XYZ file of C-alpha atoms in Angstrom:
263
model
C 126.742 70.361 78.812
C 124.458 72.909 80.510
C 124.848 76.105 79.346
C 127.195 78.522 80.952
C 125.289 81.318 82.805
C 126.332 84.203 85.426
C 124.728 84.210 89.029
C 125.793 87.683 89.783
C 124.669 87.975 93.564
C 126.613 90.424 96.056
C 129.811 88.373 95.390
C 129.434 88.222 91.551
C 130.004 84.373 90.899
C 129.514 82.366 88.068
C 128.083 79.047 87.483
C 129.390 76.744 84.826
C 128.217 73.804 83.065
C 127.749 72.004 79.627
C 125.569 70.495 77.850
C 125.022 68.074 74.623
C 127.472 66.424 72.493
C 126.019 67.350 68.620
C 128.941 66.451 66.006
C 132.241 65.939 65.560
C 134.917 65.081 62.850
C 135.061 60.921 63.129
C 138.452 60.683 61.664
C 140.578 59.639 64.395
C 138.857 59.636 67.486
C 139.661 58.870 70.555
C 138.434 55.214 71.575
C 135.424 54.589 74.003
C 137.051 55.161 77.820
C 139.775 57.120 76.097
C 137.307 60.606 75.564
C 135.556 63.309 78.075
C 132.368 62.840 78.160
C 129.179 64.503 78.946
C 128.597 63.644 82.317
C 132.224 63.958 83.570
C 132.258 67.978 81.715
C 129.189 68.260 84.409
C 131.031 66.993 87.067
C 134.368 69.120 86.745
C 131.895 72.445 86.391
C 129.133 71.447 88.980
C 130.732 72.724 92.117
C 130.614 76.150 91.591
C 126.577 75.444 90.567
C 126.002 73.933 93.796
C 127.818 76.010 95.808
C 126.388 79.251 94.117
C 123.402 78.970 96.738
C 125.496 78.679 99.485
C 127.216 82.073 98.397
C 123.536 83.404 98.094
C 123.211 82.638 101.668
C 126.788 84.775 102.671
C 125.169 87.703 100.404
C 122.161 87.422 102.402
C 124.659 87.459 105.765
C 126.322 90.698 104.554
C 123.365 92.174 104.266
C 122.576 91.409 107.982
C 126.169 92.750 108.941
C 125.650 95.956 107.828
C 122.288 95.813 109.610
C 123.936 94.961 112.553
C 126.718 97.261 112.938
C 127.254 97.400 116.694
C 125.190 93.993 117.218
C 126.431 91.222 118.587
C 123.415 88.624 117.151
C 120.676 88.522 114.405
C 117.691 86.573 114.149
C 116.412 86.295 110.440
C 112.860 84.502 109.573
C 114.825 81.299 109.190
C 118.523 81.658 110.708
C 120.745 83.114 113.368
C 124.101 84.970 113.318
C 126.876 85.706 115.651
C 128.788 88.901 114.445
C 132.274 89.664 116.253
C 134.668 92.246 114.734
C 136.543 89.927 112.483
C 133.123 87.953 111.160
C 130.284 86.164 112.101
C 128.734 82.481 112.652
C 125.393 81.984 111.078
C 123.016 78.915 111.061
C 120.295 78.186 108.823
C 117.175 76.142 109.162
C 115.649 75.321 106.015
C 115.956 79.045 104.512
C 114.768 79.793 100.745
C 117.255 82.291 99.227
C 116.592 84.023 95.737
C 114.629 80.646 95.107
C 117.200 78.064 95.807
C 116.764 74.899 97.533
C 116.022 74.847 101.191
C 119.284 75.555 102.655
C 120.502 74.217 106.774
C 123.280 74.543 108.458
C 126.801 76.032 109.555
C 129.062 78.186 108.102
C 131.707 80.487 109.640
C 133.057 83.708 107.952
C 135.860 85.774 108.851
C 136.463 89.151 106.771
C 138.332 92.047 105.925
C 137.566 94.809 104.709
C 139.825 97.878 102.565
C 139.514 100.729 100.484
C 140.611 99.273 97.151
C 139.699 95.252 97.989
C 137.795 92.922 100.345
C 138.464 90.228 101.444
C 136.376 87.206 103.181
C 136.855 83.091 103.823
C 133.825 80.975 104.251
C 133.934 77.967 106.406
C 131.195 75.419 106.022
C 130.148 72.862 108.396
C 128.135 70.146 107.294
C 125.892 72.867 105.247
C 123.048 71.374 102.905
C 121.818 73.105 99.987
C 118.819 70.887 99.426
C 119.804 67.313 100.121
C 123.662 68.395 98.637
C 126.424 69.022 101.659
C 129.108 71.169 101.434
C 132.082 71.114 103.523
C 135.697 73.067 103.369
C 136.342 76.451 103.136
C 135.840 79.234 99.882
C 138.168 82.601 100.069
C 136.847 85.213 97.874
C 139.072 88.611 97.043
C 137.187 91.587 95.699
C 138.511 94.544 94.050
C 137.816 97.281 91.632
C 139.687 100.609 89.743
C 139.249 103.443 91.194
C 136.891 104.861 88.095
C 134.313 101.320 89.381
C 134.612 100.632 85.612
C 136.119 96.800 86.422
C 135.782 94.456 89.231
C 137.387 91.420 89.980
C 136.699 88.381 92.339
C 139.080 86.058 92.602
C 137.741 82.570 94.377
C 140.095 79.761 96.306
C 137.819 76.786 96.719
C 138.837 73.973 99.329
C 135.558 72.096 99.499
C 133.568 68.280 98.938
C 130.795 67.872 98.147
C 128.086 64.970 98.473
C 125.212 64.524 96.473
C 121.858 62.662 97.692
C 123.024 59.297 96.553
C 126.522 59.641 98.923
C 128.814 60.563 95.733
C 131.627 62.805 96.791
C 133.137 65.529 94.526
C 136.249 67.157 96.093
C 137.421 70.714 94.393
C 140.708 73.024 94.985
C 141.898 75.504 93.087
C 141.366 79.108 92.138
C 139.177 80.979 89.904
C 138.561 85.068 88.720
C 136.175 86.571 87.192
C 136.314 90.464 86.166
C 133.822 92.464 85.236
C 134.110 95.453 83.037
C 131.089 98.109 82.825
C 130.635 99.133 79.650
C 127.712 101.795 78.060
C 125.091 98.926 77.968
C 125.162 94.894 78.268
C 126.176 94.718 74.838
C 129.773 96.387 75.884
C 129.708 95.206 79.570
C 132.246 92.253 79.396
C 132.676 89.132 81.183
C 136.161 87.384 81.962
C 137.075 84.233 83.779
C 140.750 82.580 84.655
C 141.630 80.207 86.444
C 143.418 76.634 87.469
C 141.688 73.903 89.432
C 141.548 70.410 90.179
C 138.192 67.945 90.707
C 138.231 64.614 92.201
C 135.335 62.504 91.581
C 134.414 58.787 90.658
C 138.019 57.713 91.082
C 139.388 60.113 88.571
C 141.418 63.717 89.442
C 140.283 66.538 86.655
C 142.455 69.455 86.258
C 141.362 72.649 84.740
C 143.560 75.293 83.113
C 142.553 78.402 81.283
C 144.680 78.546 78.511
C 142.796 81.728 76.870
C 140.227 83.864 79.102
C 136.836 82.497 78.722
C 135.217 85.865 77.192
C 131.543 86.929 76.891
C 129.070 89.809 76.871
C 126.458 90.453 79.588
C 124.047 90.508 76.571
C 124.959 86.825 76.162
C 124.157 83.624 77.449
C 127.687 82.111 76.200
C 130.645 82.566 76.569
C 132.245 83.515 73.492
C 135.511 83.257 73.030
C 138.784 81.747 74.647
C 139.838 78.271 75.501
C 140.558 75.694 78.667
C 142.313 72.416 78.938
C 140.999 70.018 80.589
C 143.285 66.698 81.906
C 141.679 63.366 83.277
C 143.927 60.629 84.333
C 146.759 61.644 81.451
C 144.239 62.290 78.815
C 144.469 66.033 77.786
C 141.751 68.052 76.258
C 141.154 71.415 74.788
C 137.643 73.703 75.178
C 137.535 76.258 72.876
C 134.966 78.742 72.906
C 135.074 80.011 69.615
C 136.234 83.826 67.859
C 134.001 86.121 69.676
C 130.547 85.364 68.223
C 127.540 85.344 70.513
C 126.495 81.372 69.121
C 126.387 78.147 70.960
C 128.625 76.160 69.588
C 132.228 75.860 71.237
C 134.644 72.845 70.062
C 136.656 69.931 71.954
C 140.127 69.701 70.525
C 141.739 66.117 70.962
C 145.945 65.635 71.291
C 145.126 63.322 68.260
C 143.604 66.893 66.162
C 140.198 65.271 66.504
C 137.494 67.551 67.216
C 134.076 67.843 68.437
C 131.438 69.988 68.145
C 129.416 70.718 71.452
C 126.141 72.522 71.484
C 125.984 75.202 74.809
């Protein structure tokens, strides 16, 4: 598995992944076919990845709202937006945001905006980030106390996804993430729930938080908490271990079986 990191950009999401299978107890594990492997932990946590740099490019978009209160159309150095009361249309031709792969095409955004939460839904049309298309729609709910000392998004993703070689991943479900400030990054704390469901290869994932995933914005890994994780009737457990900043989180099998995983 990659290791799990935060892309905080205007909308504050996170992208997850896993990395690197390192030991496990032997005794009674499950049989070749019958386990979770590497590549299939990548797959269930690779959407939000991908589609972090198509959030970049509504971050960018806001940005150009609030430039263009009273506007009716931008024109950026490599896209174009149509702002209305209720949203705006924007297409991209091979834009570079915060570093991330060329990005083209369509997406659609209609908003709204309150005193204690915000909330937007992003439509993509045949949008590319790099030779990866996105379509479906992602609804993101903000909100914070009324000290700012927390924030919360909360995603609901309805998208697919195809990779350069034609694969299709299909994801649904919904996913928050809070943020509470603390003195410095050691206190500042990270939180993510969730339920969702991946489709990929033939098989359907789901995803469950059974704990909150916990960690520190002074760490790279999450620290604590724990996730099932259910392919095709085979059920799984993630656990991220007692609150110490390390890499190492375990995969818990129904059997008791366990395995080590290096993040």
């Amino acid at each position: 598995m990659k290791k799990l990191t935060l892309k905080f950009v205007s909308t504050a999401f996170i992208a997850i992944a896993m990395i690197g299978f390192q030991s496990c107890s032997e005794d009674g594990m499950p049989n070749e076919g019958e386990a979770l492997t590497q590549e299939e932990l990548q797959t269930i946590l690779s959407t939000d990845d991908i589609a972090g740099a198509a959030d970049t490019a509504l971050a960018e978009l806001f940005a150009g709202e609030t430039a263009a209160k009273g506007a009716t159309a931008k024109e950026g150095e490599c896209y174009s937006a149509e702002y209305s009361d209720t949203g705006f249309v924007a297409t991209f031709n091979n834009c570079v945001l915060n570093g991330t792969d060329n990005v083209n095409g369509t997406v659609t955004v209609t908003y709204e905006v309150g005193e204690e939460a915000s909330s937007f839904t992003a439509t993509y049309q045949d949008f590319y980030v790099g030779t990866v298309k996105i379509n479906g729609t992602r609804t993101f709910e903000i909100t914070g106390n009324g000290e700012q000392s927390s924030v919360s998004f909360t995603v609901v993703s309805d998208m697919t996804v195809e990779m350069e070689d034609e694969s299709v991943i299909s994801e649904n479900g919904t996913k928050t993430f809070t943020i509470a400030f603390g003195d410095s990054l050691e206190t500042t704390q990270i939180s993510i729930s969730g339920n969702w469901t991946v489709a990929a290869d033939g098989n359907t994932y789901a995803v469950e938080t059974l704990e909150d995933l916990q960690g520190s914005a002074a760490c790279e890994y999450l620290t604590s908490g724990s996730m099932s994780v259910s392919k095709n009737g085979l059920s799984v457990i993630v656990d991220f271990g007692d609150g110490a900043c390390d890499e190492v989180a375990t995969i818990i099998y129904p059997n008791g079986a366990t395995e080590e995983i290096s993040l």
